[in-house]
Coordinates of C-alpha atoms and ligand atoms in Angstrom, one line a residue:
X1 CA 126.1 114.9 105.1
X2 CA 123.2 114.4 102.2
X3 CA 124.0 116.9 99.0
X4 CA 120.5 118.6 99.6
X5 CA 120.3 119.6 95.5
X6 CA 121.4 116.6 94.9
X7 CA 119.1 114.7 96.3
X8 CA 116.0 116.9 94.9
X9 CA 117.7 116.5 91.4
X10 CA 117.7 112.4 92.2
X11 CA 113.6 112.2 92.7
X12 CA 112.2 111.5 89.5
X13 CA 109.8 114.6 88.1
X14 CA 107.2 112.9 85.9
X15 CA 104.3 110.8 85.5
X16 CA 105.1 106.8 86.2
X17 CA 102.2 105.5 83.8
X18 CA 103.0 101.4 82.8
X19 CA 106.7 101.7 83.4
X20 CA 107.3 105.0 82.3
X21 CA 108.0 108.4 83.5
X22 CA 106.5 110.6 81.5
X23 CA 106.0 114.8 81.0
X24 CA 102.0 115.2 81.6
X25 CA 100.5 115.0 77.7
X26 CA 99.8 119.3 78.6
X27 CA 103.3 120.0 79.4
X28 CA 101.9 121.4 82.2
X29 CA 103.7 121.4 85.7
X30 CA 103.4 122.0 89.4
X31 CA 105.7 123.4 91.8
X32 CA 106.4 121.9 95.4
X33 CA 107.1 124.3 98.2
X34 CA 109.4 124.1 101.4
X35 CA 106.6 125.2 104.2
X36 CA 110.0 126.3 106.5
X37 CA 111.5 128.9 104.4
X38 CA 108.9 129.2 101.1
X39 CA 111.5 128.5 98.5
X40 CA 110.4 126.2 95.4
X41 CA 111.9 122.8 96.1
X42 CA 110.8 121.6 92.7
X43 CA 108.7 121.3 89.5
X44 CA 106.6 118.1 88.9
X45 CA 104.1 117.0 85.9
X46 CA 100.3 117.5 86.6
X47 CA 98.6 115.4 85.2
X48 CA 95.8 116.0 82.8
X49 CA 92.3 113.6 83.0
X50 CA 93.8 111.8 80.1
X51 CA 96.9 110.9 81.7
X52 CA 95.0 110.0 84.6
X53 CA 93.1 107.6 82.7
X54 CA 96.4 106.1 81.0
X55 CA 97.1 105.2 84.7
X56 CA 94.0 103.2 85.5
X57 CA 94.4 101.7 81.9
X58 CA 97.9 100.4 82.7
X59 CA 96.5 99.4 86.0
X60 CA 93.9 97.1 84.4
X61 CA 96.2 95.7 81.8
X62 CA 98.8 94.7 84.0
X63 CA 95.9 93.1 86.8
X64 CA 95.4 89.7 86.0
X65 CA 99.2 88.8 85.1
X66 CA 100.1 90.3 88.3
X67 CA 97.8 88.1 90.4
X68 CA 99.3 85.3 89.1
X69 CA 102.8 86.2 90.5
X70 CA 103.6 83.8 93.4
X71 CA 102.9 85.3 96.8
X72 CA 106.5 84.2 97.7
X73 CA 107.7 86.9 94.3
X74 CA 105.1 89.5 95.5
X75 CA 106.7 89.4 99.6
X76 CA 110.3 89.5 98.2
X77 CA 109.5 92.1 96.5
X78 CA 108.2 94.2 99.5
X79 CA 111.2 92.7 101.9
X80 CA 113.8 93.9 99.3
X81 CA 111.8 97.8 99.5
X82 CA 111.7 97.2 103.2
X83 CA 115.4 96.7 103.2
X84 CA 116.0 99.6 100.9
X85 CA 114.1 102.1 102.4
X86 CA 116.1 101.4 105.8
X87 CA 119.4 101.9 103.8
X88 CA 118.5 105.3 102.8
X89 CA 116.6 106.7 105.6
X90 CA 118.5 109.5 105.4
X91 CA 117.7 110.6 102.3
X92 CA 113.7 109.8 102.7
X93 CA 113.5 111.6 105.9
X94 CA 115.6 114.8 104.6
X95 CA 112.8 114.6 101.8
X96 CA 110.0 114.7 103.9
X97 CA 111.1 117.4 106.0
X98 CA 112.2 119.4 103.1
X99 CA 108.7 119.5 101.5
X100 CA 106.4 118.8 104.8
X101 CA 108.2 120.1 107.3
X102 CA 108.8 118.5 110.5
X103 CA 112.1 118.2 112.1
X104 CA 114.8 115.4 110.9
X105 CA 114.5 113.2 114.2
X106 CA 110.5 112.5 113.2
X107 CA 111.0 112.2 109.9
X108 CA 113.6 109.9 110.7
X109 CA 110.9 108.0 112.7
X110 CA 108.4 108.3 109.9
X111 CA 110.7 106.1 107.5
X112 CA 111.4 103.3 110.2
X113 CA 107.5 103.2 110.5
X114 CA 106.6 103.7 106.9
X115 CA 108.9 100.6 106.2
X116 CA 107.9 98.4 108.5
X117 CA 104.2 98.4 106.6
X118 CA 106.5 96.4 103.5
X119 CA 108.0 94.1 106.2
X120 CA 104.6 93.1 107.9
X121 CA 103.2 92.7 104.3
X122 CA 105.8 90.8 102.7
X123 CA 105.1 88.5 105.6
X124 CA 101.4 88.3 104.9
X125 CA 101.6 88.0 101.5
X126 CA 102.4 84.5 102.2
X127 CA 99.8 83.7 104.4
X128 CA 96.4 84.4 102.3
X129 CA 94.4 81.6 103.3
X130 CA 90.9 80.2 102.7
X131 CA 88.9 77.3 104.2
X132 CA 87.4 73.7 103.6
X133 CA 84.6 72.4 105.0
X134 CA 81.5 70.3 105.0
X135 CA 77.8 71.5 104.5
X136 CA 76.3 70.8 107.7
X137 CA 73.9 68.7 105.8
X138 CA 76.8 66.4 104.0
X139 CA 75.5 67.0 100.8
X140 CA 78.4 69.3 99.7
X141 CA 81.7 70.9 100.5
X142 CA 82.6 74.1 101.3
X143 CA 86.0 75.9 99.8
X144 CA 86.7 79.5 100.0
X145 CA 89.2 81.3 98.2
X146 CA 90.6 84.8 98.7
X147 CA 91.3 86.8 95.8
X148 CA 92.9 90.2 94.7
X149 CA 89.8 93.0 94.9
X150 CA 91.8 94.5 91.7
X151 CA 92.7 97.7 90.4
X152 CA 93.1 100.5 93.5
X153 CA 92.6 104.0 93.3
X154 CA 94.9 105.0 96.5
X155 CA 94.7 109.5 97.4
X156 CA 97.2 109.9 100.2
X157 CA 97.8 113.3 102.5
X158 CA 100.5 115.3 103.2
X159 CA 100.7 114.7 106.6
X160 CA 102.7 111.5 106.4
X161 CA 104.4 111.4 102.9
X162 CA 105.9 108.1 103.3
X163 CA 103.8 105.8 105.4
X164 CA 100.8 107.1 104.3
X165 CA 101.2 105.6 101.2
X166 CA 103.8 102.1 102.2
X167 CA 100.3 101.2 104.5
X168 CA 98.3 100.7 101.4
X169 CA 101.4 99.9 98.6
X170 CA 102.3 97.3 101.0
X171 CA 99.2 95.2 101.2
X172 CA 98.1 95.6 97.7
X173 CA 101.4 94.0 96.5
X174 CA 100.9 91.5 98.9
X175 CA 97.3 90.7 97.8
X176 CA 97.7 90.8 94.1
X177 CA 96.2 94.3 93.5
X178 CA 97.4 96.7 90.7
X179 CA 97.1 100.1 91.5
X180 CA 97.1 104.4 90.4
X181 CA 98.6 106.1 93.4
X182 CA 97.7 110.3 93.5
X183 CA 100.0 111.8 96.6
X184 CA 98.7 114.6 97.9
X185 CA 100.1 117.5 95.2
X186 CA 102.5 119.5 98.6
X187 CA 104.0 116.8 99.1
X188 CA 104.2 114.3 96.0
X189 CA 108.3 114.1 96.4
X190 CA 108.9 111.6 99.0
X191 CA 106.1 109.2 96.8
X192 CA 108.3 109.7 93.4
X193 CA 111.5 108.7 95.4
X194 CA 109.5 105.4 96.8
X195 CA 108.2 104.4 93.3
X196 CA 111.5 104.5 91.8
X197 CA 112.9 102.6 94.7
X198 CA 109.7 100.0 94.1
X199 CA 110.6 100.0 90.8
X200 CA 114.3 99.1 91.4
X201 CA 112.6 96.3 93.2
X202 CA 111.3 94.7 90.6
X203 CA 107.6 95.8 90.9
X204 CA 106.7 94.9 87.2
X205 CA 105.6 97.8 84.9
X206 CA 101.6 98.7 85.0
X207 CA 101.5 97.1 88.8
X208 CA 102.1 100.5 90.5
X209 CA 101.2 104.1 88.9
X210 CA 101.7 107.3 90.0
X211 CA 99.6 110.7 89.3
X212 CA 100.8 114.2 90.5
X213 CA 98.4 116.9 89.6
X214 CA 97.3 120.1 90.2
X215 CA 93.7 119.5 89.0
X216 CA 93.0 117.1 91.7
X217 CA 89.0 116.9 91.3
X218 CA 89.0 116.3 87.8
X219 CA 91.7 114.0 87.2
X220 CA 90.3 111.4 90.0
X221 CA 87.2 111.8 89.4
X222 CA 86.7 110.2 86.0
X223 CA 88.7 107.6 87.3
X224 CA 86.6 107.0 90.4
X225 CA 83.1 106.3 87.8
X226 CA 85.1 104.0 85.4
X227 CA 83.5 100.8 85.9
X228 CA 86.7 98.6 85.5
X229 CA 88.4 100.2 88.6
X230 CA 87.5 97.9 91.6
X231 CA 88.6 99.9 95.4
X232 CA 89.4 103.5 96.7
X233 CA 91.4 103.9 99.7
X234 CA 91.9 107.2 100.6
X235 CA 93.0 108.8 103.7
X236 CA 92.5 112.7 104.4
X237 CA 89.8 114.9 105.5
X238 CA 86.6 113.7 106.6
X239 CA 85.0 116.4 103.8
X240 CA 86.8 115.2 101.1
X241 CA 86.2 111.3 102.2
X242 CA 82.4 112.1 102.1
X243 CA 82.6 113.5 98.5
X244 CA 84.8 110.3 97.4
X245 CA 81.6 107.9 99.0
X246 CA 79.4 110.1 96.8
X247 CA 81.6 109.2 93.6
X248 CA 81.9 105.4 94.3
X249 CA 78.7 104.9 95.1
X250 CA 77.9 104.2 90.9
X251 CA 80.6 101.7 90.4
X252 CA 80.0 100.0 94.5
X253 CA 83.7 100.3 94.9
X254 CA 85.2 98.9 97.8
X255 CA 86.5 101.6 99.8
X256 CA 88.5 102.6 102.9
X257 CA 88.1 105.7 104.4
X258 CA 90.8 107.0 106.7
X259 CA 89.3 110.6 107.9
X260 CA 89.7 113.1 110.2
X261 CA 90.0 112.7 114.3
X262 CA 88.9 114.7 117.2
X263 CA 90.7 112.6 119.8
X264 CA 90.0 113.0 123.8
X265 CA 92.8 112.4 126.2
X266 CA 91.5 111.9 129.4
X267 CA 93.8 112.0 132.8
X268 CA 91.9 110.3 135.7
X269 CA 92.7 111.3 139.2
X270 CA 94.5 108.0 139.8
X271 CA 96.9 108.5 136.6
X272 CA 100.4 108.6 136.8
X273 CA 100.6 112.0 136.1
X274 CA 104.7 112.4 134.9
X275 CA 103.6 109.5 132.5
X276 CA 100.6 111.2 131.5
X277 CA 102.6 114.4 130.7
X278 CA 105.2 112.5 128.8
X279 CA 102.0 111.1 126.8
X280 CA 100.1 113.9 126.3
X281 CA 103.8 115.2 124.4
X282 CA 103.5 112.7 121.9
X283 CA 99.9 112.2 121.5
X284 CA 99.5 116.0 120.9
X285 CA 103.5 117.6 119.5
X286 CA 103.8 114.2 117.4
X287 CA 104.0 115.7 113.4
X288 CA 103.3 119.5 114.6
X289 CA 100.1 118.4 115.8
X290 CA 99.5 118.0 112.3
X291 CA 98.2 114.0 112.5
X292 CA 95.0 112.6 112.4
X293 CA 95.5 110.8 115.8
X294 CA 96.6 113.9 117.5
X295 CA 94.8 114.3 120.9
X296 CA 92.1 117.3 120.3
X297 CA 90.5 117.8 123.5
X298 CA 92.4 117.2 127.0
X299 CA 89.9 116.3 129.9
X300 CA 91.9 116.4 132.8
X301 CA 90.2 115.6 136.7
X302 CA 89.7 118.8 138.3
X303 CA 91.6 117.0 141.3
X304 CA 94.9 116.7 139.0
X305 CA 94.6 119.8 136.6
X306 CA 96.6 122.1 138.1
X307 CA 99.5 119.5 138.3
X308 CA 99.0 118.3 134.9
X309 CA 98.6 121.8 133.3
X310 CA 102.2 122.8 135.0
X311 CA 104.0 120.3 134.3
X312 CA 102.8 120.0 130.7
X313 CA 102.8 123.7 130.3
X314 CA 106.3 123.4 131.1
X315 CA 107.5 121.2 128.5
X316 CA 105.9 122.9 125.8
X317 CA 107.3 125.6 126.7
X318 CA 110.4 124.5 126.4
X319 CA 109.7 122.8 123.2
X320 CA 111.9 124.9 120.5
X321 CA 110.3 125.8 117.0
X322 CA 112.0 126.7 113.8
X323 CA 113.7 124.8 110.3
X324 CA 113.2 121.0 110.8
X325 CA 116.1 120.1 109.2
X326 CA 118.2 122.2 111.4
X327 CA 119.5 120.9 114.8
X328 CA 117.8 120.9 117.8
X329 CA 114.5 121.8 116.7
X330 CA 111.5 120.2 117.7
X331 CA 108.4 121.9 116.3
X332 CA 108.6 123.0 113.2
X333 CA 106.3 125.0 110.4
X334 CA 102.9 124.1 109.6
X335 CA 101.9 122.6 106.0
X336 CA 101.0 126.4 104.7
X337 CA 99.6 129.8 106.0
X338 CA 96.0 128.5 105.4
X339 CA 96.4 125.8 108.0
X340 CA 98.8 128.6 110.2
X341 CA 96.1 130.9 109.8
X342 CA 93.4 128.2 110.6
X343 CA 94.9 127.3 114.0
X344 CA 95.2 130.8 115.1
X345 CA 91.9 131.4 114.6
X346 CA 90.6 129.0 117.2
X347 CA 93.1 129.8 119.6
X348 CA 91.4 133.5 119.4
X349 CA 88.5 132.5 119.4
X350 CA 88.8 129.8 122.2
X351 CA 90.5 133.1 124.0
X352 CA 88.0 135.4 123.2
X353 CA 85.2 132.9 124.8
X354 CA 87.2 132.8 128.0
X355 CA 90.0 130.3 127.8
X356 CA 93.2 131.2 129.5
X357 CA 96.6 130.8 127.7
X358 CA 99.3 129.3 129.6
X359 CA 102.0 129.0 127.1
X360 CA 102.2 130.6 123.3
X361 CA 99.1 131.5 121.9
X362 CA 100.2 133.1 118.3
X363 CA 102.9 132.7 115.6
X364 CA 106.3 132.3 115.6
X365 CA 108.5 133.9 114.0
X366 CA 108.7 133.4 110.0
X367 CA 109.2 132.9 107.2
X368 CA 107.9 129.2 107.1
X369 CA 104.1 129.1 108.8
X370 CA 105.2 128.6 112.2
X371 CA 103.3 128.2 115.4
X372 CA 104.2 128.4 119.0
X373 CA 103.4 125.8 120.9
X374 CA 100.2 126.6 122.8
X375 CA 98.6 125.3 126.0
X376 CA 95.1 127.1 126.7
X377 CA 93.0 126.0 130.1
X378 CA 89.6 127.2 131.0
X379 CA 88.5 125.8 127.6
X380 CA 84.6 126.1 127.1
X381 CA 83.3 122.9 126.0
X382 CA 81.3 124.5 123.5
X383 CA 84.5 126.4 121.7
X384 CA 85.0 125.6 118.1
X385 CA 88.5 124.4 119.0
X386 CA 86.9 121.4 120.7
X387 CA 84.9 120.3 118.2
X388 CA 87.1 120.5 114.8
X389 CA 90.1 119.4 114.4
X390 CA 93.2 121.3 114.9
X391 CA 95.7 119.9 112.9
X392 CA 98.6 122.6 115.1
X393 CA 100.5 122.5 118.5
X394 CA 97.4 123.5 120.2
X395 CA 96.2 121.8 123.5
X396 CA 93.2 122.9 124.8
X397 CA 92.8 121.5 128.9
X398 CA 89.3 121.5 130.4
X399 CA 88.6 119.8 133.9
X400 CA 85.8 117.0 134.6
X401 CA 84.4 115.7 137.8
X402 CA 83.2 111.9 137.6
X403 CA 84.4 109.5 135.1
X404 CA 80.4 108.9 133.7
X405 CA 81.1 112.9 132.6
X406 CA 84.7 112.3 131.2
X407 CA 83.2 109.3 128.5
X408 CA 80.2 111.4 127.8
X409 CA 82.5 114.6 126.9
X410 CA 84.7 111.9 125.2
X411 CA 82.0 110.7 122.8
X412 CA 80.4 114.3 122.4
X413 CA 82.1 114.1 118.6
X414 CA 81.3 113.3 115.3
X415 CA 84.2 111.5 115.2
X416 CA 85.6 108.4 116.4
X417 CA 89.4 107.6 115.6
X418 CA 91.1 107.3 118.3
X419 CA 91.0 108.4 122.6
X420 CA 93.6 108.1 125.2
X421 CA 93.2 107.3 128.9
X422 CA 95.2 107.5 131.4
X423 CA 94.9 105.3 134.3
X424 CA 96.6 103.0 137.0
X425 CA 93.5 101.5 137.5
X426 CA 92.8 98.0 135.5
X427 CA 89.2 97.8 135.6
X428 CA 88.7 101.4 135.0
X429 CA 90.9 100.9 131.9
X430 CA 88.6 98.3 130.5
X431 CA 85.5 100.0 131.4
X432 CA 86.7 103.1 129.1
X433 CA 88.0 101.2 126.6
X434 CA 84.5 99.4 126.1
X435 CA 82.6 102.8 126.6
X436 CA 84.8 104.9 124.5
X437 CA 83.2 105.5 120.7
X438 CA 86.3 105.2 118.9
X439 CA 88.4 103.0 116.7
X440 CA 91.3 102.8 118.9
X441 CA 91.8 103.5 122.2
X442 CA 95.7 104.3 124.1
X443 CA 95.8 103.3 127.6
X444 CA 98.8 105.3 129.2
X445 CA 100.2 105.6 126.1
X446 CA 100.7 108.5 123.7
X447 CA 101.2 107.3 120.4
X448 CA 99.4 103.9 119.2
X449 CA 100.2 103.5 115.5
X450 CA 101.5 99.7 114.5
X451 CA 102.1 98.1 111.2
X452 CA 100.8 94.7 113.2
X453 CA 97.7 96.2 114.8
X454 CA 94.7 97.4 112.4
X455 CA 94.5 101.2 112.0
X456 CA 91.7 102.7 111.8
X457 CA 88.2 104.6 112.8
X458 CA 84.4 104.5 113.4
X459 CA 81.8 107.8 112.5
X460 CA 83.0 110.5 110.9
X461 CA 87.1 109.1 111.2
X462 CA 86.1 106.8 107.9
X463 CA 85.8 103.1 108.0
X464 CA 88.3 99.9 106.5
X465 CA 91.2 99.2 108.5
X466 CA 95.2 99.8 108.2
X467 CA 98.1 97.5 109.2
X468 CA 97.9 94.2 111.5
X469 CA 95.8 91.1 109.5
X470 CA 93.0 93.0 108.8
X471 CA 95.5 95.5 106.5
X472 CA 95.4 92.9 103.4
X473 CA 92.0 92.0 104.1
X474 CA 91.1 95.4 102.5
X475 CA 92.5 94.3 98.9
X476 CA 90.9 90.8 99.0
X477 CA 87.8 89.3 98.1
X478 CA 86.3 85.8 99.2
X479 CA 84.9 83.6 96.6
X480 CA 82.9 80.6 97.9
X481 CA 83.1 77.7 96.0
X482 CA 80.5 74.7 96.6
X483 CA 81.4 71.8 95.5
X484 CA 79.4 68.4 95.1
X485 CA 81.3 65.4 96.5
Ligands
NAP1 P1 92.6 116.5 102.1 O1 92.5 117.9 101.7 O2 91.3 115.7 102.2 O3 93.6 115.8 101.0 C1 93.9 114.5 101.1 C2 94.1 114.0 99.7 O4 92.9 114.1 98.9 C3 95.2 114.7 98.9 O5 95.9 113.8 98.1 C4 94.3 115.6 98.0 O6 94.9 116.0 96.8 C5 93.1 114.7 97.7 N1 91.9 115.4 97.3 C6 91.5 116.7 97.6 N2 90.4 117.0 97.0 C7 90.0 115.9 96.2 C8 89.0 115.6 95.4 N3 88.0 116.4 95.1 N4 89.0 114.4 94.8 C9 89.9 113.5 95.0 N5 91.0 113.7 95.8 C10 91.0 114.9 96.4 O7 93.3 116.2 103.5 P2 94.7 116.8 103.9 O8 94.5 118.2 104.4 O9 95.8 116.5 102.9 O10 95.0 115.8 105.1 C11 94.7 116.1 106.4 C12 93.5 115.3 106.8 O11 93.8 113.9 106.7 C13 93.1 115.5 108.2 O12 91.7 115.6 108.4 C14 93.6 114.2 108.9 O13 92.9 113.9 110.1 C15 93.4 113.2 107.8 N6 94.3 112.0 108.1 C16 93.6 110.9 108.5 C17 94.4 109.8 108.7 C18 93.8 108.5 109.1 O14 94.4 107.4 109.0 N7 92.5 108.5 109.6 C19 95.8 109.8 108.6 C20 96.4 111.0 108.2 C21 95.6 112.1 107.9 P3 95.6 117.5 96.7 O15 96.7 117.5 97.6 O16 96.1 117.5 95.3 O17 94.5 118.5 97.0

């Protein structure tokens, strides 16, 4: 049994600017909340613009030394955090659920995938490779080279404290990057406890900085139009993400934009509809609901609806909801009352249009920001809760009639991260897979997220890709060198 206090009291507080942690050069402070009872977990630096700017300085000091460290030094170093993050995944996942809130048993999860993003890097950071050839004409040779892009600006959410962040950590190490790293500020915890585990590891000082801060805007920003900082990566909401393109757009920085979702999950007639229930669980309950690949908008055959709707009516209602790091829970609170308070106002809404609730349909009980799990059917297309994002345990079911109208639904969205199909049918499978506007597609299967497959999304859901060999490709650049024989 973890010493909860003593745990908190173990996660460093401060700034981690060129090996140091520091107080912010203000004094000033910000105060991380549990979202499952209120109480104030802890206080942290925030950073002023200055100290943000120390960061990227420490960043660019400590660039070119660290792209000379062997690829062989750089993996070891991310198969030793790999290791070590394993070790304690009981203390990483109490973390998380402390200061984000869902239940131990996901949390749990969250750590074993966060980690693996180290493993597949420290594997890749031995495998950079360029190419040799000759000119098609003979008269010269072809070599290119891949090389670090250079300091990284990486703005992570809250939604997924730990892997958010090991998915870009992991391949900038790998490639040779330095970096300032700004967790978002209600859940900053579970990033301090990873960069003093990184720095255990040996990560040398300046590679790897880290910026808490309650100014958010003006601390990045600055940092964003310096001219000597090379990439953003940032993953959160698509609004944000647009403002971020804006910024870069002076310096040409190479960026990755992980955004927001509006994901379809489509049942044919000819699913397998236990497995598409057992699915549509993960692919909407997974992290509260609260995850950028969590299905949006169920389409369901109108042959097949009233057996799907049961059945998965039935299991979340059964689902219970309170404390994550209590037993037996399986939903717990959402991030804050503003994103409570933000579901509950589509469900009315959706409700007031003419959808039918099935199961839950308000809060649950408090303190935390709690939600029932919610099933509504009779869902007008049209209805604001199937056109934004929901970030809640809300599924909204609507029927269709002919596949041609189930991909046309599915693509009605500005965005385009990911869409699930489910179908026993092979050559139905690959025609949706080509036809559906998205990044990443899950055919009868809920939950598609892979440290070896590339993450990522078209339109609105951002561009750049997470994970697989495309991950490092992010933090490299190819130089072409001609070269007369
Ligand atoms: P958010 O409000 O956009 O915040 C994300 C991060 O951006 C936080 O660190 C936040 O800092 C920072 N930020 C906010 N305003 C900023 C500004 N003006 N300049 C620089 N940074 C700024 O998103 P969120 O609510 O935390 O996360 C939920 C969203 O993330 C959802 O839309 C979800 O779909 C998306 N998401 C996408 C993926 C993906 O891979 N596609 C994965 C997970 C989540 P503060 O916390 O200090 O405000």
């Amino acid at each position: 049994m973890i010493d909860r206090q003593a745990l908190l009291d173990s996660v460093p507080k401060g700034l981690y600017i060129d090996g140091q942690w520091r107080d912010s050069s203000d004094g000033t402070t910000l105060e991380v909340d549990n979202p499952a009872t209120g109480e104030v977990l802890a206080t942290i630096a925030s950073a002023t613009p200055a100290d943000g700017m120390a960061a990227l300085d420490a960043a660019v000091a400590a660039q070119a030394s660290w792209a000379k460290v062997p690829p062989r030094e750089r993996g070891e170093i991310l198969r030793t955090a790999y290791e070590k993050i394993v070790e304690r995944t009981e203390e990483f996942a109490l973390l998380m659920t402390l200061e984000m809130g869902k239940p131990l048993a996901e949390a749990r999860g969250e750590v074993a995938y966060g980690a693996e993003f180290f493993r597949w890097f420290s594997e890749e950071a031995v495998r950079i490779h360029g190419r040799y050839s000759v000119a098609p004409n003979g008269a010269s040779r072809l070599l290119t080279m891949k090389q670090p892009v250079g300091p990284t600006l990486m703005i992570t959410p809250w939604n997924f404290p730990l892997a958010m962040g090991t998915r870009k950590i992991g391949p900038a190490i790998a490639a040779g990057c330095t970096m300032v790293v700004k967790p978002a500020s209600q859940t900053p915890l579970t990033m301090l406890a990873l960069v003093q585990l990184l720095e255990e590891c040996g990560v040398p000082a300046g590679v790897l900085n880290v910026i808490t801060t309650a100014h958010t805007g003006e601390v990045m920003e600055p940092i964003i139009r310096d001219p000597r900082l090379r990439k953003l990566t940032f993953t959160g909401s698509t609004q944000v993400g647009q403002r971020l393109v804006e910024q870069s757009a002076q310096g040409l920085l190479r960026l990755s934009m992980e955004l927001g979702g509006n994901a379809p999950f489509i049942v044919f007639d000819d699913a397998d509809i236990d497995a598409a229930v057992t699915g549509a669980m993960l692919a909407k309950m997974r992290n509260i609901g609260e995850a950028c690949t969590a299905a949006n908008r169920f389409l369901v055959h109108e042959s097949v609806a009233a057996e799907f709707s049961e059945k998965f009516a039935a299991r979340m209602a059964a689902l219970t909801v309170g404390d994550g790091t209590k037993d037996g829970i399986d939903v717990g609170p959402l991030v804050d009352q503003k994103a409570r308070d933000g579901v509950d106002a589509l469900v009315q809404e959706a409700v007031a249009a003419g959808a039918k609730v099935v199961v839950g349909g308000g809060h649950a009980e408090g303190p935390g920001w709690f939600y029932q799990p919610t099933v509504l059917t009779d869902v007008p297309a049209d209805a604001r809760i199937a056109v934004e994002e929901i970030f809640g345990p809300v599924a909204p079911i609507s029927t269709f009639q002919t596949e041609e109208e189930a991909l046309t639904r599915a693509n009605d969205t500005a965005y385009g991260l990911i869409a699930y199909a489910f179908t026993r049918d092979l050559a139905r499978a690959l025609r949706v897979s080509e036809a559906l506007e998205f990044g990443m597609v899950g055919i009868n299967q809920g939950v598609v997220s892979n440290p070896a497959a590339p993450f990522g999304g078209v339109k609105a859901s951002g561009f750049g890709r997470e994970g697989g060999f495309e991950g490092i490709d992010e933090y490299l650049e190819v130089k072409y060198v001609g070269i007369a024989p």
